[in-house]
Amino acid sequence: MPLAVYILGLAVFALGTSEFMLSGILPAIADDMDVTIPQAGLLISAFAIGMVVGAPLLAVATLRLPRRTTLIALISVFGLGQVAGALAPTYAVLFASRVVSALACAGFWAVGAAVAIAMVPVNQRARAMAVMIGGLSIANVLGVPAGAFLGDGLGWRAAFWAVGAASAVALIGVVTLIPRIPAPAQKPRLRGELSIYRDRQVWLSVAVTALAAGGVFCAFSYLSPLLTDVAGLDAGWVPTVLALFGIGALIGTMVGGRVADAHLFGVLLSGIAASTVFLVALALLGSFAVVAVVLSFLLGFSAFYTAPALNARMFNVAGAAPTLAGATTTSAFNLGNTGGPWLGGTVIDAGLGYPATAWAGAAMTVTAIGATAVALRLHRGPAATKLVASSGTKELNSPPQDAPSASVAPPR
């Protein structure tokens, strides 16, 4: 795997830490900014919505720009957004900094994924995406707890400064180690890129990604009160259990990334089915502390076991537009990360209790399995898309139509 792919994973570590660290410092922000907890929580929603909207917009806006230059600009803007957040004198300024950071984060994800895909052979796409997603997993294991630790000891602004420093390190890596990606022989045209959205396989991939991610995060977003109020664990155990989820996510990413290139649909179906089983078990047995802790680890594993395959599948069905493929996947994941917690909050507000979030999440993952089965049926049928190259359950041997050639990694 090219070293540059690992540099992209390092950048994603900074991006992921910024995205998720607010959960550990939200009360401190609310106190300092003199706002309510729900108002402070809007900072999280603003980031997620910025990711959903920003990925395709920035992918289109930077379509004809050199990709290395675009990555440098985006990670620089992201780092400045962290500095602005650390210095924010008011809630409005902090809110604005989160939106700007989210847009830069979304753009970096979209372009970075396309760059990673372009630097590896076609039968290593899932492994390349696993490295990038691994940065997000490590952010959950190390970055988010570290942000909470800094926020508790030095104030919430210290967490923003730390992410800004990590962004600076990532910027140095991008400048020095990301190669210049050769421009395609024919300049990309917006109309041609947008044509991927006429393919129903693209929309099925969006649906599967959003439902699979949303189902897990429907329950995970409310795991803390479930552990304390239902399982009876002391609040001091919550960070440890969250770290276990992150460790499971990291292991799942590594395993899924190695298997998905050869058995893409197999990984999708088995991983989403496993998430469904674990969610149902959590709904039924979540009152037993040991079971809840073990299931938290297993959910992290199953959710991120499928993540490389979900990313690779989108690049396979939208190979004619690799930048928009990365942007669309980013938006799909964040649709799930936004919709899942919303559905979980809805069932809690309805008085159904915290275990009901796992039932609701299982309903989403069951729907994702159905959508995956439809995609597999279409993939095997005679009406396979002409716009894009298909991915199979066997090893991929040829690059998608019109996708960047990846038979040889560019020099670095």
XYZ file of N, CA and C in Angstrom, residues 71-300:
690
model
N -6.368 18.974 -2.154
C -6.201 18.394 -0.820
C -5.454 19.347 0.108
N -4.416 19.996 -0.408
C -3.658 20.954 0.405
C -4.550 22.103 0.850
N -5.348 22.620 -0.078
C -6.231 23.738 0.259
C -7.278 23.329 1.291
N -7.860 22.152 1.121
C -8.942 21.721 2.016
C -8.441 21.430 3.419
N -7.292 20.749 3.563
C -6.791 20.463 4.908
C -6.327 21.750 5.587
N -5.885 22.732 4.791
C -5.504 24.026 5.358
C -6.732 24.759 5.892
N -7.797 24.775 5.111
C -9.029 25.430 5.555
C -9.586 24.725 6.790
N -9.520 23.401 6.786
C -10.003 22.657 7.951
C -9.217 23.029 9.205
N -7.897 23.069 9.093
C -7.079 23.436 10.244
C -7.371 24.841 10.738
N -7.556 25.778 9.801
C -7.910 27.149 10.198
C -9.269 27.189 10.870
N -10.180 26.303 10.449
C -11.481 26.221 11.104
C -11.359 25.793 12.552
N -10.404 24.883 12.829
C -10.182 24.469 14.218
C -9.618 25.614 15.054
N -8.706 26.385 14.459
C -8.147 27.538 15.162
C -9.241 28.568 15.439
N -10.102 28.797 14.439
C -11.211 29.736 14.636
C -12.135 29.259 15.748
N -12.373 27.945 15.816
C -13.200 27.413 16.891
C -12.554 27.599 18.256
N -11.230 27.389 18.320
C -10.523 27.552 19.596
C -10.551 28.994 20.079
N -10.584 29.943 19.133
C -10.565 31.364 19.491
C -11.954 31.993 19.523
N -12.995 31.213 19.191
C -14.345 31.770 19.022
C -14.808 32.518 20.267
N -15.148 33.815 20.121
C -15.625 34.576 21.287
C -17.107 34.363 21.563
N -17.858 33.899 20.557
C -19.297 33.729 20.712
C -19.744 32.390 20.119
N -20.948 32.012 20.487
C -21.528 30.778 19.954
C -21.697 30.862 18.441
N -22.092 32.026 17.940
C -22.306 32.185 16.498
C -21.009 31.959 15.725
N -19.906 32.482 16.234
C -18.624 32.287 15.571
C -18.222 30.814 15.620
N -18.445 30.177 16.760
C -18.127 28.752 16.882
C -18.975 27.932 15.913
N -20.255 28.270 15.807
C -21.154 27.576 14.886
C -20.652 27.716 13.446
N -20.276 28.947 13.085
C -19.783 29.190 11.731
C -18.500 28.403 11.464
N -17.619 28.320 12.473
C -16.369 27.574 12.297
C -16.633 26.096 12.080
N -17.677 25.575 12.724
C -18.021 24.165 12.537
C -18.538 23.908 11.126
N -19.326 24.827 10.608
C -19.852 24.668 9.247
C -18.713 24.694 8.232
N -17.808 25.667 8.386
C -16.667 25.766 7.464
C -15.794 24.515 7.563
N -15.548 24.054 8.777
C -14.732 22.846 8.965
C -15.400 21.637 8.334
N -16.718 21.551 8.465
C -17.449 20.421 7.894
C -17.354 20.419 6.375
N -17.475 21.589 5.765
C -17.377 21.670 4.312
C -15.995 21.223 3.835
N -14.955 21.703 4.519
C -13.594 21.306 4.154
C -13.375 19.820 4.403
N -13.915 19.322 5.499
C -13.802 17.909 5.828
C -14.471 17.051 4.753
N -15.667 17.448 4.337
C -16.401 16.701 3.319
C -15.636 16.682 1.998
N -15.114 17.842 1.617
C -14.354 17.913 0.383
C -13.103 17.063 0.429
N -12.412 17.078 1.568
C -11.187 16.279 1.693
C -11.512 14.793 1.599
N -12.569 14.357 2.260
C -12.985 12.959 2.186
C -13.232 12.560 0.738
N -14.000 13.391 0.014
C -14.375 13.047 -1.357
C -13.159 12.979 -2.275
N -12.333 14.016 -2.243
C -11.161 14.058 -3.121
C -10.108 13.058 -2.651
N -9.920 12.956 -1.342
C -8.935 12.022 -0.812
C -9.255 10.578 -1.165
N -10.529 10.222 -1.113
C -10.922 8.860 -1.488
C -10.614 8.591 -2.959
N -10.901 9.567 -3.817
C -10.601 9.410 -5.245
C -9.098 9.283 -5.474
N -8.284 10.044 -4.727
C -6.834 9.962 -4.855
C -6.334 8.592 -4.390
N -6.863 8.114 -3.261
C -6.448 6.804 -2.760
C -6.773 5.707 -3.764
N -7.962 5.771 -4.351
C -8.372 4.783 -5.337
C -7.459 4.833 -6.566
N -7.052 6.043 -6.962
C -6.224 6.215 -8.154
C -4.800 5.704 -7.953
N -4.359 5.567 -6.711
C -2.976 5.191 -6.437
C -2.763 3.693 -6.264
N -3.826 2.903 -6.327
C -3.678 1.468 -6.087
C -4.300 0.677 -7.227
N -3.883 -0.582 -7.391
C -4.548 -1.440 -8.374
C -6.020 -1.614 -8.031
N -6.810 -1.937 -9.026
C -8.255 -2.007 -8.827
C -8.645 -3.090 -7.829
N -7.831 -4.146 -7.695
C -8.176 -5.202 -6.750
C -7.659 -4.928 -5.338
N -7.241 -3.669 -5.081
C -6.860 -3.268 -3.720
C -7.651 -2.042 -3.263
N -8.752 -1.763 -3.921
C -9.535 -0.572 -3.576
C -10.061 -0.629 -2.139
N -10.654 -1.761 -1.778
C -11.221 -1.858 -0.436
C -10.132 -1.719 0.624
N -8.937 -2.272 0.362
C -7.842 -2.138 1.325
C -7.410 -0.682 1.457
N -7.361 0.035 0.335
C -6.998 1.454 0.393
C -8.028 2.237 1.196
N -9.311 1.943 0.957
C -10.354 2.634 1.705
C -10.314 2.237 3.180
N -9.896 0.995 3.455
C -9.785 0.561 4.852
C -8.745 1.379 5.599
N -7.662 1.760 4.915
C -6.641 2.595 5.557
C -7.226 3.953 5.924
N -7.969 4.559 4.990
C -8.577 5.849 5.288
C -9.604 5.730 6.405
N -10.467 4.715 6.310
C -11.481 4.526 7.350
C -10.823 4.164 8.673
N -9.650 3.495 8.596
C -8.917 3.190 9.816
C -8.542 4.447 10.586
N -8.260 5.539 9.858
C -8.000 6.811 10.537
C -9.197 7.260 11.344
N -10.393 7.022 10.807
C -11.620 7.370 11.533
C -11.800 6.463 12.747
N -11.480 5.171 12.592
C -11.592 4.240 13.713
C -10.640 4.622 14.840
N -9.401 4.969 14.479
C -8.431 5.368 15.504
C -8.861 6.669 16.166
N -9.524 7.533 15.410
C -10.050 8.764 16.010
C -11.040 8.435 17.117
N -11.865 7.396 16.905
C -12.824 6.997 17.934
C -12.146 6.337 19.128
N -11.039 5.618 18.864
C -10.345 4.932 19.952
C -9.477 5.893 20.763
N -8.747 6.778 20.067
C -7.775 7.638 20.733
C -8.163 9.114 20.713
N -8.547 9.618 19.532
C -8.762 11.051 19.381
C -9.899 11.589 20.223
N -11.045 10.915 20.179
C -12.212 11.412 20.918
C -11.982 11.362 22.428
N -11.494 10.215 22.997
C -11.185 10.228 24.435
C -10.124 11.259 24.797
N -9.113 11.438 23.927
C -8.079 12.438 24.214
C -8.673 13.836 24.223
N -9.600 14.106 23.290
C -10.271 15.402 23.271
C -11.047 15.640 24.552
N -11.740 14.599 25.035
C -12.491 14.726 26.292
C -11.548 14.949 27.466
N -10.389 14.263 27.447
C -9.407 14.427 28.518
C -8.848 15.846 28.526
N -8.485 16.355 27.357
C -7.978 17.727 27.270
C -9.049 18.727 27.687
N -10.268 18.490 27.232
C -11.348 19.406 27.586
C -11.597 19.461 29.077
N -11.466 18.299 29.734
C -11.701 18.248 31.176
C -10.565 18.910 31.950
N -9.326 18.739 31.452
C -8.179 19.255 32.197
C -7.777 20.675 31.844
N -7.889 21.027 30.557
C -7.400 22.325 30.100
C -8.486 23.204 29.476
N -9.698 22.733 29.459
C -10.779 23.504 28.846
C -11.060 23.013 27.429
N -12.295 23.198 26.978
C -12.706 22.638 25.685
C -11.918 23.216 24.516
N -11.423 24.441 24.669
C -10.671 25.051 23.568
C -9.362 24.307 23.293
N -8.809 23.663 24.316
C -7.569 22.904 24.130
C -7.780 21.755 23.151
N -8.970 21.170 23.151
C -9.261 20.083 22.222
C -9.219 20.591 20.780
N -9.737 21.796 20.548
C -9.702 22.379 19.209
C -8.264 22.679 18.787
N -7.461 23.203 19.721
C -6.058 23.468 19.410
C -5.328 22.169 19.040
N -5.629 21.094 19.748
C -4.967 19.818 19.479
C -5.313 19.306 18.075
N -6.588 19.417 17.690
C -6.971 18.982 16.343
C -6.329 19.886 15.301
N -6.206 21.178 15.605
C -5.517 22.081 14.697
C -4.067 21.664 14.490
N -3.411 21.238 15.572
C -2.027 20.772 15.464
C -1.935 19.492 14.638
N -2.880 18.578 14.852
C -2.901 17.344 14.062
C -3.132 17.650 12.582
N -3.945 18.651 12.311
C -4.193 19.060 10.924
C -2.921 19.604 10.286
N -2.127 20.335 11.068
C -0.870 20.871 10.545
C 0.090 19.743 10.184
N 0.148 18.708 11.033
C 0.993 17.553 10.727
C 0.515 16.873 9.447
N -0.815 16.719 9.320
C -1.372 16.108 8.111
C -1.061 16.952 6.887
N -1.112 18.268 7.031
C -0.801 19.164 5.917
C 0.631 18.949 5.440
N 1.565 18.835 6.373
C 2.963 18.590 6.007
C 3.079 17.275 5.236
N 2.373 16.260 5.712
C 2.413 14.971 5.030
C 1.848 15.041 3.623
N 0.739 15.757 3.455
C 0.129 15.893 2.133
C 1.073 16.630 1.188
N 1.678 17.709 1.675
C 2.578 18.512 0.831
C 3.798 17.709 0.394
N 4.332 16.915 1.303
C 5.605 16.246 1.020
C 5.465 14.853 0.414
N 4.353 14.173 0.668
C 4.272 12.765 0.298
C 3.168 12.404 -0.690
N 2.167 13.269 -0.853
C 1.125 12.959 -1.833
C 1.658 13.302 -3.220
N 1.675 12.339 -4.145
C 2.219 12.625 -5.470
C 1.275 13.483 -6.295
N 1.823 14.032 -7.343
C 0.980 14.740 -8.304
C 0.236 13.704 -9.132
N -1.095 13.755 -9.070
C -1.907 12.816 -9.831
C -2.012 13.320 -11.263
N -1.563 12.542 -12.246
C -1.626 13.015 -13.625
C -3.055 13.364 -14.038
N -3.178 14.451 -14.777
C -4.504 14.849 -15.253
C -4.997 13.844 -16.284
N -6.307 13.558 -16.313
C -6.822 12.629 -17.314
C -6.635 13.188 -18.715
N -6.555 12.267 -19.675
C -6.354 12.682 -21.064
C -7.468 13.610 -21.525
N -8.673 13.352 -21.042
C -9.813 14.202 -21.379
C -10.320 14.851 -20.099
N -10.430 16.162 -20.103
C -10.877 16.865 -18.909
C -12.298 16.429 -18.547
N -12.540 16.211 -17.245
C -13.872 15.770 -16.851
C -14.916 16.846 -17.117
N -16.063 16.405 -17.546
C -17.178 17.312 -17.793
C -18.252 17.068 -16.743
N -18.814 18.149 -16.252
C -19.808 18.047 -15.189
C -20.989 17.188 -15.622
N -21.431 17.379 -16.863
C -22.586 16.607 -17.317
C -22.269 15.114 -17.310
N -21.038 14.780 -17.737
C -20.648 13.381 -17.736
C -20.558 12.814 -16.324
N -20.011 13.603 -15.403
C -19.912 13.148 -14.020
C -21.305 12.941 -13.415
N -22.192 13.882 -13.653
C -23.535 13.792 -13.078
C -24.348 12.649 -13.670
N -23.909 12.137 -14.805
C -24.663 11.057 -15.446
C -24.710 9.794 -14.590
N -23.791 9.676 -13.630
C -23.818 8.480 -12.775
C -25.118 8.398 -11.990
N -25.761 9.550 -11.743
C -26.977 9.545 -10.948
C -28.192 9.038 -11.725
N -27.978 8.684 -12.997
C -29.036 8.020 -13.742
C -29.021 6.507 -13.527
N -28.006 6.045 -12.842
C -27.844 4.610 -12.619
C -28.489 4.221 -11.289
N -29.435 3.286 -11.332
C -30.120 2.888 -10.100
C -29.187 2.173 -9.127
N -28.096 1.580 -9.637
C -27.148 0.947 -8.730
C -26.475 1.979 -7.828
N -26.251 3.180 -8.345
C -25.676 4.245 -7.515
C -26.622 4.581 -6.373
N -27.903 4.725 -6.691
C -28.882 5.069 -5.653
C -29.076 3.913 -4.668
N -28.987 2.689 -5.149
C -29.039 1.556 -4.230
C -27.848 1.568 -3.282
N -26.677 1.923 -3.797
C -25.496 2.008 -2.941
C -25.654 3.101 -1.892
N -26.237 4.232 -2.293
C -26.507 5.301 -1.327
C -27.448 4.796 -0.239
N -28.504 4.103 -0.637
C -29.487 3.612 0.327
C -28.869 2.598 1.286
N -28.091 1.661 0.739
C -27.465 0.644 1.594
C -26.521 1.293 2.595
N -25.701 2.231 2.124
C -24.739 2.894 3.007
C -25.440 3.667 4.115
N -26.437 4.472 3.741
C -27.140 5.287 4.731
C -27.882 4.419 5.744
N -28.537 3.365 5.285
C -29.308 2.505 6.185
C -28.403 1.677 7.085
N -27.305 1.146 6.533
C -26.389 0.335 7.343
C -25.724 1.179 8.425
N -25.249 2.370 8.043
C -24.619 3.251 9.037
C -25.648 3.786 10.020
N -26.794 4.219 9.507
C -27.829 4.787 10.366
C -28.359 3.792 11.371
N -28.484 2.513 10.979
C -29.002 1.515 11.899
C -28.120 1.339 13.122
N -26.798 1.294 12.901
C -25.877 1.134 14.029
C -25.855 2.391 14.886
N -25.797 3.571 14.237
C -25.686 4.804 15.018
C -27.014 5.235 15.626
N -28.110 4.635 15.192
C -29.384 4.853 15.861
C -29.301 4.392 17.317
N -28.642 3.253 17.532
C -28.463 2.740 18.890
C -27.212 3.303 19.552
N -26.117 3.423 18.800
C -24.849 3.853 19.386
C -24.936 5.266 19.958
N -25.706 6.129 19.326
C -25.811 7.510 19.794
C -26.383 7.596 21.203
N -27.150 6.585 21.596
C -27.778 6.577 22.923
C -27.244 5.423 23.766
N -26.023 4.977 23.435
C -25.431 3.864 24.168
C -25.111 4.254 25.605
N -24.682 5.485 25.815
C -24.309 5.914 27.166
C -25.477 5.799 28.151
N -26.660 6.393 27.869
C -27.767 6.219 28.816
C -28.257 4.778 28.894
N -28.132 4.014 27.806
C -28.538 2.607 27.873
C -27.641 1.844 28.847
N -26.333 2.131 28.802
C -25.402 1.452 29.691
C -25.649 1.801 31.157
N -25.949 3.075 31.413
C -26.117 3.503 32.808
C -27.534 3.257 33.336
N -28.558 3.580 32.540
C -29.933 3.503 33.026
C -30.551 2.123 32.856
N -30.110 1.377 31.852
C -30.707 0.071 31.587
C -29.801 -1.058 32.086
N -28.520 -0.995 31.718
C -27.588 -2.058 32.133
C -27.080 -1.865 33.554
N -27.226 -0.649 34.098
C -26.837 -0.396 35.478
C -25.357 -0.180 35.695
N -24.617 0.120 34.639
C -23.192 0.398 34.793
C -22.967 1.776 35.381
N -21.866 1.925 36.102
C -21.476 3.243 36.587
C -21.047 4.113 35.419
N -21.301 5.413 35.518
C -20.975 6.324 34.420
C -19.490 6.294 34.071
N -18.637 5.955 35.023
C -17.206 5.893 34.762
C -16.819 4.807 33.773
N -17.712 3.837 33.554
C -17.430 2.776 32.597
C -17.714 3.191 31.161
N -18.469 4.250 30.964
C -18.909 4.613 29.618
C -17.736 4.880 28.667
N -16.727 5.685 29.048
C -15.602 5.892 28.114
C -14.908 4.596 27.723
N -14.793 3.662 28.669
C -14.155 2.388 28.360
C -14.955 1.607 27.332
N -16.276 1.589 27.495
C -17.122 0.861 26.554
C -17.086 1.532 25.181
N -17.077 2.855 25.168
C -16.976 3.559 23.892
C -15.642 3.255 23.208
N -14.587 3.149 24.005
C -13.290 2.783 23.434
C -13.319 1.361 22.883
N -14.055 0.463 23.553
C -14.200 -0.895 23.039
C -14.910 -0.896 21.692
N -15.924 -0.058 21.555
C -16.589 0.091 20.256
C -15.571 0.523 19.208
N -14.724 1.483 19.557
C -13.707 1.953 18.625
C -12.692 0.881 18.275
N -12.297 0.066 19.265
C -11.358 -1.026 18.988
C -12.007 -2.039 18.048
N -13.266 -2.351 18.313
C -13.986 -3.244 17.404
C -14.053 -2.667 16.006
N -14.270 -1.360 15.913
C -14.333 -0.700 14.610
C -13.001 -0.803 13.876
N -11.905 -0.620 14.596
C -10.584 -0.692 13.977
C -10.296 -2.102 13.463
N -10.601 -3.105 14.279
C -10.378 -4.489 13.853
C -11.291 -4.827 12.671
N -12.540 -4.404 12.746
C -13.473 -4.667 11.664
C -13.027 -4.047 10.359
N -12.496 -2.826 10.424
C -12.000 -2.160 9.217
C -10.858 -2.937 8.594
N -9.934 -3.419 9.421
C -8.782 -4.163 8.913
C -9.221 -5.477 8.257
N -10.124 -6.200 8.926
C -10.573 -7.487 8.385
C -11.407 -7.277 7.127
N -12.364 -6.345 7.204
C -13.220 -6.097 6.055
C -12.453 -5.599 4.853
N -11.443 -4.764 5.090
C -10.651 -4.254 3.984
C -9.892 -5.336 3.249
N -9.483 -6.380 3.961
C -8.723 -7.458 3.330
C -9.627 -8.450 2.605
N -10.865 -8.575 3.039
C -11.762 -9.580 2.460
C -12.621 -8.996 1.345
N -12.952 -7.713 1.442
C -13.982 -7.144 0.572
C -13.600 -7.117 -0.895
N -12.313 -6.973 -1.212
C -11.918 -6.927 -2.617
C -12.283 -8.213 -3.349
N -12.213 -9.344 -2.659
C -12.507 -10.629 -3.289
C -13.962 -11.056 -3.118
N -14.620 -10.587 -2.062
C -15.983 -11.043 -1.754
C -16.832 -9.844 -1.315
N -17.026 -8.907 -2.217
C -17.652 -7.639 -1.849
C -19.077 -7.830 -1.343
N -19.916 -8.489 -2.112
C -21.303 -8.673 -1.674
C -21.390 -9.598 -0.463
N -20.473 -10.550 -0.381
C -20.449 -11.410 0.790
C -20.186 -10.628 2.062
N -19.242 -9.676 2.002
C -18.960 -8.827 3.156
C -20.164 -7.951 3.493
N -20.785 -7.361 2.469
C -21.938 -6.503 2.711
C -23.064 -7.262 3.411
N -23.432 -8.410 2.857
C -24.565 -9.153 3.408
C -24.255 -9.718 4.786
N -23.064 -10.293 4.959
C -22.730 -10.879 6.258
C -22.545 -9.812 7.325
N -21.910 -8.687 6.955
C -21.674 -7.636 7.941
C -22.950 -6.953 8.394
N -23.825 -6.626 7.453
C -25.078 -5.965 7.825
C -25.986 -6.921 8.587
N -25.979 -8.207 8.179
C -26.766 -9.200 8.914
C -26.256 -9.343 10.347
N -24.926 -9.320 10.521
C -24.365 -9.410 11.866
C -24.781 -8.202 12.711
N -24.742 -7.008 12.115
C -25.194 -5.818 12.845
C -26.645 -5.967 13.281
N -27.478 -6.536 12.414
C -28.887 -6.740 12.759
C -29.027 -7.663 13.957
N -28.290 -8.770 13.944
C -28.346 -9.723 15.055
C -27.884 -9.063 16.351
N -26.804 -8.297 16.286
C -26.275 -7.658 17.497
C -27.247 -6.605 18.032
N -27.901 -5.877 17.129
C -28.875 -4.865 17.567
C -30.075 -5.518 18.247
N -30.571 -6.597 17.673
C -31.693 -7.310 18.296
C -31.281 -7.852 19.661
N -30.070 -8.402 19.742
C -29.578 -8.907 21.022
C -29.461 -7.785 22.047
N -29.022 -6.609 21.603
C -28.904 -5.472 22.518
C -30.279 -5.043 23.011
N -31.272 -5.061 22.136
C -32.638 -4.686 22.541
C -33.193 -5.680 23.557
N -32.895 -6.967 23.379
C -33.452 -7.996 24.253
C -32.657 -8.192 25.535
N -31.331 -8.033 25.450
C -30.454 -8.405 26.565
C -29.636 -7.237 27.091
N -29.980 -6.019 26.684
C -29.202 -4.853 27.080
C -29.214 -4.567 28.563
N -30.119 -5.177 29.301
C -30.171 -4.942 30.748
C -29.069 -5.701 31.490
N -28.407 -6.624 30.807
C -27.289 -7.358 31.408
C -25.987 -6.644 31.039
N -25.290 -6.145 32.047
C -24.140 -5.275 31.813
C -23.071 -5.940 30.945
N -22.702 -7.170 31.276
C -21.639 -7.850 30.526
C -22.041 -8.024 29.068
N -23.293 -8.395 28.836
C -23.783 -8.590 27.471
C -23.749 -7.274 26.700
N -24.173 -6.196 27.354
C -24.182 -4.889 26.693
C -22.781 -4.454 26.305
N -21.806 -4.716 27.167
C -20.420 -4.342 26.874
C -19.886 -5.148 25.691
N -20.112 -6.447 25.697
C -19.642 -7.300 24.607
C -20.301 -6.900 23.281
N -21.596 -6.638 23.327
C -22.313 -6.254 22.106
C -21.835 -4.911 21.579
N -21.394 -4.015 22.436
C -20.853 -2.733 21.989
C -19.605 -2.956 21.135
N -18.725 -3.844 21.594
C -17.534 -4.181 20.807
C -17.921 -4.824 19.477
N -18.864 -5.763 19.509
C -19.264 -6.473 18.295
C -19.945 -5.542 17.295
N -20.716 -4.585 17.778
C -21.352 -3.621 16.877
C -20.302 -2.759 16.178
N -19.281 -2.348 16.924
C -18.202 -1.594 16.290
C -17.527 -2.408 15.203
